[in-house]
Tab-separated table of C-alpha atoms in Angstrom:
chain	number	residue	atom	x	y	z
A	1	UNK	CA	3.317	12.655	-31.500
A	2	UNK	CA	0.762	15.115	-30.186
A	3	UNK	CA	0.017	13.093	-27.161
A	4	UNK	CA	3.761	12.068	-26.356
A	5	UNK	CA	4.166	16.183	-26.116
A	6	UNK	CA	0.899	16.467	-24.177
A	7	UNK	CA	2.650	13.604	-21.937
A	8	UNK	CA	5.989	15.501	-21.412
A	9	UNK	CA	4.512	18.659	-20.734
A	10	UNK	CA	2.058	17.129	-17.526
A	11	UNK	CA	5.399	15.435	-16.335
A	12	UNK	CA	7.170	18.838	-16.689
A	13	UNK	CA	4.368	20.892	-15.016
A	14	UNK	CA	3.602	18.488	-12.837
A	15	UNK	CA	7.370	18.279	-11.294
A	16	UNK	CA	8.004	21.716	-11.222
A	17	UNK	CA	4.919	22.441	-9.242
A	18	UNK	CA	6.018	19.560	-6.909
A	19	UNK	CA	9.528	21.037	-6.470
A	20	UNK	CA	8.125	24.740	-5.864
A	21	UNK	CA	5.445	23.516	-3.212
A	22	UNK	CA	8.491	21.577	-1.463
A	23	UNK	CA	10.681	24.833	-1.247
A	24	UNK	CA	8.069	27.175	0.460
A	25	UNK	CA	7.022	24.221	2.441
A	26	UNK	CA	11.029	23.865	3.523
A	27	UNK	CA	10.169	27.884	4.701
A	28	UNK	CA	6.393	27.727	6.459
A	29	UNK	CA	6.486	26.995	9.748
A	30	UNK	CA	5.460	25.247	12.235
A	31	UNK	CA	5.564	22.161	10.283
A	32	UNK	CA	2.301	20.689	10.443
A	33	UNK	CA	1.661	24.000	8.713
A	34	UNK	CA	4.282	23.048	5.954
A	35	UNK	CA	3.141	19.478	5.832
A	36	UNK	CA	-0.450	21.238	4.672
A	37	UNK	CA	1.567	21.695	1.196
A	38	UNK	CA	2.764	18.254	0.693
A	39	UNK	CA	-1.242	17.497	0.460
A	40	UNK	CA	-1.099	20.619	-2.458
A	41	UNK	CA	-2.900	19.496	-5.594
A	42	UNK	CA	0.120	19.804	-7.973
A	43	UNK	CA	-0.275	16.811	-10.247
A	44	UNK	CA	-3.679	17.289	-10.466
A	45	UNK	CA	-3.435	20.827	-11.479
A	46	UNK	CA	-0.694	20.020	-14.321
A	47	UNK	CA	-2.603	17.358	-15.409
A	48	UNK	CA	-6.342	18.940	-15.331
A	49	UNK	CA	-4.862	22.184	-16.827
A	50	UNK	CA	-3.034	20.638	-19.524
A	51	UNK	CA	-5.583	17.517	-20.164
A	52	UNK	CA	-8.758	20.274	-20.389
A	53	UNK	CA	-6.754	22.565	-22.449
A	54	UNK	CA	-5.768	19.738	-24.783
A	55	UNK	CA	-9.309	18.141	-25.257
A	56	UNK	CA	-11.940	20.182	-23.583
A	57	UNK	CA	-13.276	20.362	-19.917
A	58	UNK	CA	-15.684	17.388	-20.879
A	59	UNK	CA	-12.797	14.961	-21.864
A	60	UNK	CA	-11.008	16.088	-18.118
A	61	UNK	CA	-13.742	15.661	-16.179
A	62	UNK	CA	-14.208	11.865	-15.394
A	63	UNK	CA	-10.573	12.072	-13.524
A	64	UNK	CA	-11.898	14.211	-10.549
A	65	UNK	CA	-14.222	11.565	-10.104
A	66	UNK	CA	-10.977	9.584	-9.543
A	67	UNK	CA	-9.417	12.370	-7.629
A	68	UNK	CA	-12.141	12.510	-5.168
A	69	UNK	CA	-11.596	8.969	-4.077
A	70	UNK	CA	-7.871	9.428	-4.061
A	71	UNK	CA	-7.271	12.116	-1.800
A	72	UNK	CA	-10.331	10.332	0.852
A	73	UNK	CA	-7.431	7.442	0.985
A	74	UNK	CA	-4.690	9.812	1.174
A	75	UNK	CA	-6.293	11.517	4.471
A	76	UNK	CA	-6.195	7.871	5.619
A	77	UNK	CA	-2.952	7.267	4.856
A	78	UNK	CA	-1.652	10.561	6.388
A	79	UNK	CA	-3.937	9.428	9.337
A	80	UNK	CA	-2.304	6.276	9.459
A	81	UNK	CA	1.348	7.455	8.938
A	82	UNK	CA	1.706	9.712	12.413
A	83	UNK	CA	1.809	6.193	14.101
A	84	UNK	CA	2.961	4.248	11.391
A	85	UNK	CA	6.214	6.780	11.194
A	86	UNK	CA	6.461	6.986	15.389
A	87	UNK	CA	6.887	2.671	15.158
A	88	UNK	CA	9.115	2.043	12.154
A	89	UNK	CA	10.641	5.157	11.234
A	90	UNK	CA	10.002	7.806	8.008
A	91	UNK	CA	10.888	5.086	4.763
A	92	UNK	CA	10.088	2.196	6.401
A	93	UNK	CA	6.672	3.712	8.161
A	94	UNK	CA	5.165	6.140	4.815
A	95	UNK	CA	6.112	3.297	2.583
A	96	UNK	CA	4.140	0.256	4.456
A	97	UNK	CA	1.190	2.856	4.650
A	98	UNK	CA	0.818	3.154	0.939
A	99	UNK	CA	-0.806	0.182	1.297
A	100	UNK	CA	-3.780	1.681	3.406
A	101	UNK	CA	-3.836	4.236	0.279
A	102	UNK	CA	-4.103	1.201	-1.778
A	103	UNK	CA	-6.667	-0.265	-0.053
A	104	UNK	CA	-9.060	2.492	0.337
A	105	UNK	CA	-8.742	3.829	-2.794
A	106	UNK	CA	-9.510	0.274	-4.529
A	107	UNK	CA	-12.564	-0.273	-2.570
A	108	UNK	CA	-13.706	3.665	-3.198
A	109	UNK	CA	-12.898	2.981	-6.773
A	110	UNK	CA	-15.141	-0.821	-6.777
A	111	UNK	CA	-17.392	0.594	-4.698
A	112	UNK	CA	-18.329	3.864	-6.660
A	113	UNK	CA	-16.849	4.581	-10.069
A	114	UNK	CA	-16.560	1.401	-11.844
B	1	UNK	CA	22.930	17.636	11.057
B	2	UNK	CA	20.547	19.259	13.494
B	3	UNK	CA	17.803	16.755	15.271
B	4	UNK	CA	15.094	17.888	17.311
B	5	UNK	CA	13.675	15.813	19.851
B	6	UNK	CA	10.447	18.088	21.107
B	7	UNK	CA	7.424	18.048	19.413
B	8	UNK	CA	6.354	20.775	17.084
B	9	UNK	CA	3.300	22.341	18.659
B	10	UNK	CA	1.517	24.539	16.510
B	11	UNK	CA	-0.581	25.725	19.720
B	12	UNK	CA	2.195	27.608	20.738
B	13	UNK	CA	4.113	28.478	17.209
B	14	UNK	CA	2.274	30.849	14.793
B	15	UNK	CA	2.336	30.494	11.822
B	16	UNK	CA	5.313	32.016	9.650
B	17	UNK	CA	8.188	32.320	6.859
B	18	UNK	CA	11.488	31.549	7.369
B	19	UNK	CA	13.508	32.751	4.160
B	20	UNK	CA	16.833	31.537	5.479
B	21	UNK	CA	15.886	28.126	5.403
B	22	UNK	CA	15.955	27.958	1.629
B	23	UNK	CA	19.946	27.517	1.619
B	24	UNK	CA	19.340	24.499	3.897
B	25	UNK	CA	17.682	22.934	0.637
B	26	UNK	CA	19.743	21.433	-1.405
B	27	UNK	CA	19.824	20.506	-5.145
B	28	UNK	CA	19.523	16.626	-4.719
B	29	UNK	CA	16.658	17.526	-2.742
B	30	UNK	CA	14.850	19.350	-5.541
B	31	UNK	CA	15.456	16.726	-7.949
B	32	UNK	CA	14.076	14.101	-6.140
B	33	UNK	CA	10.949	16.175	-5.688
B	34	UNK	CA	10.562	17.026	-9.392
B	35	UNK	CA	11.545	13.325	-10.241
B	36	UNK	CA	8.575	12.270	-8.330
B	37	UNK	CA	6.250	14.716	-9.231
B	38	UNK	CA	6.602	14.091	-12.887
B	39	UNK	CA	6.524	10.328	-12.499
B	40	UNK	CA	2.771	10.407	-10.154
B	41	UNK	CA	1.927	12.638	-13.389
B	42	UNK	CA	3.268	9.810	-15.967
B	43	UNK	CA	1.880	7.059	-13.710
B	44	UNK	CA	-1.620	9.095	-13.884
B	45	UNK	CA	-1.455	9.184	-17.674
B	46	UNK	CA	-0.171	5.759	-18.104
B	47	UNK	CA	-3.270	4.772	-15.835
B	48	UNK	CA	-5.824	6.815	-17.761
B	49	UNK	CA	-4.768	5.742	-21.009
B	50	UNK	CA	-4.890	1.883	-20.140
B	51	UNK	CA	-8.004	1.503	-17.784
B	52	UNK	CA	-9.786	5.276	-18.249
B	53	UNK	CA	-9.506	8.357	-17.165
B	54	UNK	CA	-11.444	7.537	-13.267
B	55	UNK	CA	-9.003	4.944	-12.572
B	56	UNK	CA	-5.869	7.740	-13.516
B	57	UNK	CA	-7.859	9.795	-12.075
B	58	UNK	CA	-7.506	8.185	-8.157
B	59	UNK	CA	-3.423	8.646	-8.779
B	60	UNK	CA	-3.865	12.519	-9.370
B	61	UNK	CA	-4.270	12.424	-5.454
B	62	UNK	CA	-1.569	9.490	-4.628
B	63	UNK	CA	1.085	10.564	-1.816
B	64	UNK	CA	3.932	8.778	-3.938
B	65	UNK	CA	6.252	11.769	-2.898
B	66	UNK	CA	5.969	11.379	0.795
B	67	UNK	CA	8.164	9.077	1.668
B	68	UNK	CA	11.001	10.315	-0.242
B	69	UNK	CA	9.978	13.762	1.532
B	70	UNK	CA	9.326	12.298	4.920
B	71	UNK	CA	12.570	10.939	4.806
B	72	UNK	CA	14.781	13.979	4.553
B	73	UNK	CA	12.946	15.445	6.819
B	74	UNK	CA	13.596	12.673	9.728
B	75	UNK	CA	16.813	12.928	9.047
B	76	UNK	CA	17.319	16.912	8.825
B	77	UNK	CA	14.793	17.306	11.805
B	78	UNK	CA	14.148	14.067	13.539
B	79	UNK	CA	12.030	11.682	13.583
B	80	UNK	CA	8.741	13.657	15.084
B	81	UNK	CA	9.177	16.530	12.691
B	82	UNK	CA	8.453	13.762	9.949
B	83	UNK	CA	5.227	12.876	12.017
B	84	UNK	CA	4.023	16.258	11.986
B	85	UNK	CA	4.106	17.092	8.581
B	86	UNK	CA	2.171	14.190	7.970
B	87	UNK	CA	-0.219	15.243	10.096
B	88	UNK	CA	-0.281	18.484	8.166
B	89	UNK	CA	-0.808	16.581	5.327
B	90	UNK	CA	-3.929	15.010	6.373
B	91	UNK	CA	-5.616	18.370	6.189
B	92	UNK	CA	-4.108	19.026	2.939
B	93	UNK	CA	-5.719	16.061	1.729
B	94	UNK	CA	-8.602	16.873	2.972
B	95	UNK	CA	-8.351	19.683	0.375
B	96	UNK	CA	-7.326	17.877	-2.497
B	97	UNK	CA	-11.304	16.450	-1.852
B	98	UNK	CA	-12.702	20.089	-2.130
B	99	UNK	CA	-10.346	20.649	-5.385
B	100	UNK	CA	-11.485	17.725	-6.847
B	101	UNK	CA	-15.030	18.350	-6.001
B	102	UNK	CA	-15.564	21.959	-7.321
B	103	UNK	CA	-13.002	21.204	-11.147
B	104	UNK	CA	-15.805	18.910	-11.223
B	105	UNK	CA	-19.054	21.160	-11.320
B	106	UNK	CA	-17.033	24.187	-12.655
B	107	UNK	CA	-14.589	22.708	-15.514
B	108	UNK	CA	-17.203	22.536	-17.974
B	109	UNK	CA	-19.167	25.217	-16.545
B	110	UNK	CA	-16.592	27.846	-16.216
B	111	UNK	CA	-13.754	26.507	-18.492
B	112	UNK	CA	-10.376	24.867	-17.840
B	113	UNK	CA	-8.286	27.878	-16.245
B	114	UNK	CA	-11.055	29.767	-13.928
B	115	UNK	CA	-12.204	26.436	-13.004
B	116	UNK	CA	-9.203	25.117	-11.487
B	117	UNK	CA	-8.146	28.938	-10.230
B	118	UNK	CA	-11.592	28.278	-7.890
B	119	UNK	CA	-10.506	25.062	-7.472
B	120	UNK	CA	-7.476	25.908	-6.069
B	121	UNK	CA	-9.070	28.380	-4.023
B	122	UNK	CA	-11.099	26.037	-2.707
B	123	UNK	CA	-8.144	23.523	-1.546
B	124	UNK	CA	-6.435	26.952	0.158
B	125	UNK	CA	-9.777	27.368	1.852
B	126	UNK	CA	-10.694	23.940	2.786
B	127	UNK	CA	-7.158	22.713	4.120
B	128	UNK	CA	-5.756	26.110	5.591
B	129	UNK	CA	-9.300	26.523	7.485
B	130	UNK	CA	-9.279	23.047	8.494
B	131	UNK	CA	-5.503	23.698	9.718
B	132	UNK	CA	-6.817	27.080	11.558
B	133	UNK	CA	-9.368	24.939	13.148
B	134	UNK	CA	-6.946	22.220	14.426
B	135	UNK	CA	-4.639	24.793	15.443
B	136	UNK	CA	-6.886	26.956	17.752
B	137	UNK	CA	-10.119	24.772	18.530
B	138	UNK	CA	-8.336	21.275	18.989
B	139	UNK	CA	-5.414	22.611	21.192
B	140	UNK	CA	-7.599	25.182	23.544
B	141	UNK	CA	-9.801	22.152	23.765
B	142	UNK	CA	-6.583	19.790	24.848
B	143	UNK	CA	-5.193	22.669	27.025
B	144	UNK	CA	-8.735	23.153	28.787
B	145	UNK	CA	-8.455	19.142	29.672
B	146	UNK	CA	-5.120	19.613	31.039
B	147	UNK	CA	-6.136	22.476	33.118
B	148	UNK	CA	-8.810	20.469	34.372
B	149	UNK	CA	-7.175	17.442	34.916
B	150	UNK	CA	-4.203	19.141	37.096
B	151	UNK	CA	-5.532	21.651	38.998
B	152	UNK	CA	-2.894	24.738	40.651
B	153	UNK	CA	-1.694	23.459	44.036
């Protein structure tokens, strides 16, 4: 019961600080500047915050391991995406470059922190 | 529906806040963003829970939002506004690295909430600088090539 709470309070956090990012990125300007914000760490600060609070700083730690490899294969997919977008459009273009994030962060993962 | 076709230089447009653009938002638009923020933070857990926390841990920095985003933006803005804010994003992920990096030496060091307030610092610092550095090194740089490469008559 404990944990299902624990659950619906990262998914709570965790969207609101996703929706709040996205309106003052809708306001920064230029928008490479905004874009900067759709990179924010907003999962990973709902989840961190609530998962250390929950069961100690030891018990959070491993996932930054994780996160480190993550956001190396989300620069490549953002790297990926300016052409990937230019080709095939926004949906079709972000969507077929989750697979680079895939990719990279699988080998990272094999690689490193199994 | 306005669509831009020029490119969004941030060599030539400081940096700035636009508080008018907030009615352009609208509700749908929220939703969608909190849907998908607290479903990367149930995938995470879901992750963590079945294969350990480093595994979970890799989705804590998955861009699961961006194409949903990416998409209203191409079609509020056009197609090369959606190019530049992933470009943006690059440096942003570049952050989430420096984030990650320093909860790791300071959550057990300094505890849960000043860890991740330096934390956080440390994405502002690493992603902002790096966008400081794109936006004035990087374009004098591409400016001083032009120059060079067509000379005044």
């Amino acid at each position: 019961m404990k944990d299902l709470a624990l659950l619906g309070l990262r998914m709570l956090l965790g969207g609101l600080v996703v929706a709040g990012l996205a309106v003052f990125g809708e306001t920064v300007k230029p928008k490479q500047f905004a874009g900067v914000f759709a990179a924010a760490p907003a999962v990973a600060l709902a989840s961190l915050l609530v998962g250390a609070l929950a069961k100690g700083p030891e018990a959070a730690r491993p996932a930054t391991l994780g996160m480190m490899a993550g956001s190396v294969a989300f620069v490549a997919f953002a790297l990926v995406a300016v052409p990937a977008i230019g080709r095939l459009g926004a949906l079709a273009g972000s969507v077929a470059t989750i697979g680079v994030w895939v990719v990279v962060a699988s080998a990272l993962y094999r690689l490193f922190l199994r | 529906m306005s669509r831009q076709d020029h490119y969004p230089d941030p060599g030539r447009e400081k940096i700035g806040v636009e508080p008018g653009r907030l009615r352009q938002v609208k509700p749908f638009e929220l939703a969608l963003r909190f849907a998908f923020g607290a479903g990367v933070a149930l995938l995470a857990a879901l992750v963590s829970l079945a294969f350990g926390p480093k595994l979970g841990g890799l989705f804590l920095a998955f861009p699961a939002i961006a194409p949903a985003t990416l998409t209203l933006i191409e079609k509020k803005e056009g197609r090369r506004f959606s190019q530049a804010d992933v470009e943006g994003a690059a440096l942003g992920a570049a952050g989430l690295f420096a984030f990650a990096l320093v909860a790791y030496q300071a959550l057990v060091a300094l505890g849960p909430i000043p860890a991740l307030l330096v934390a956080v610092a440390a994405w502002t610092l690493v992603s902002v600088g790096s966008y400081a550095l794109y936006q004035g090194v990087w374009r004098r740089t591409l400016d001083w090539a032009r120059r060079r490469a067509t000379p005044a008559a």
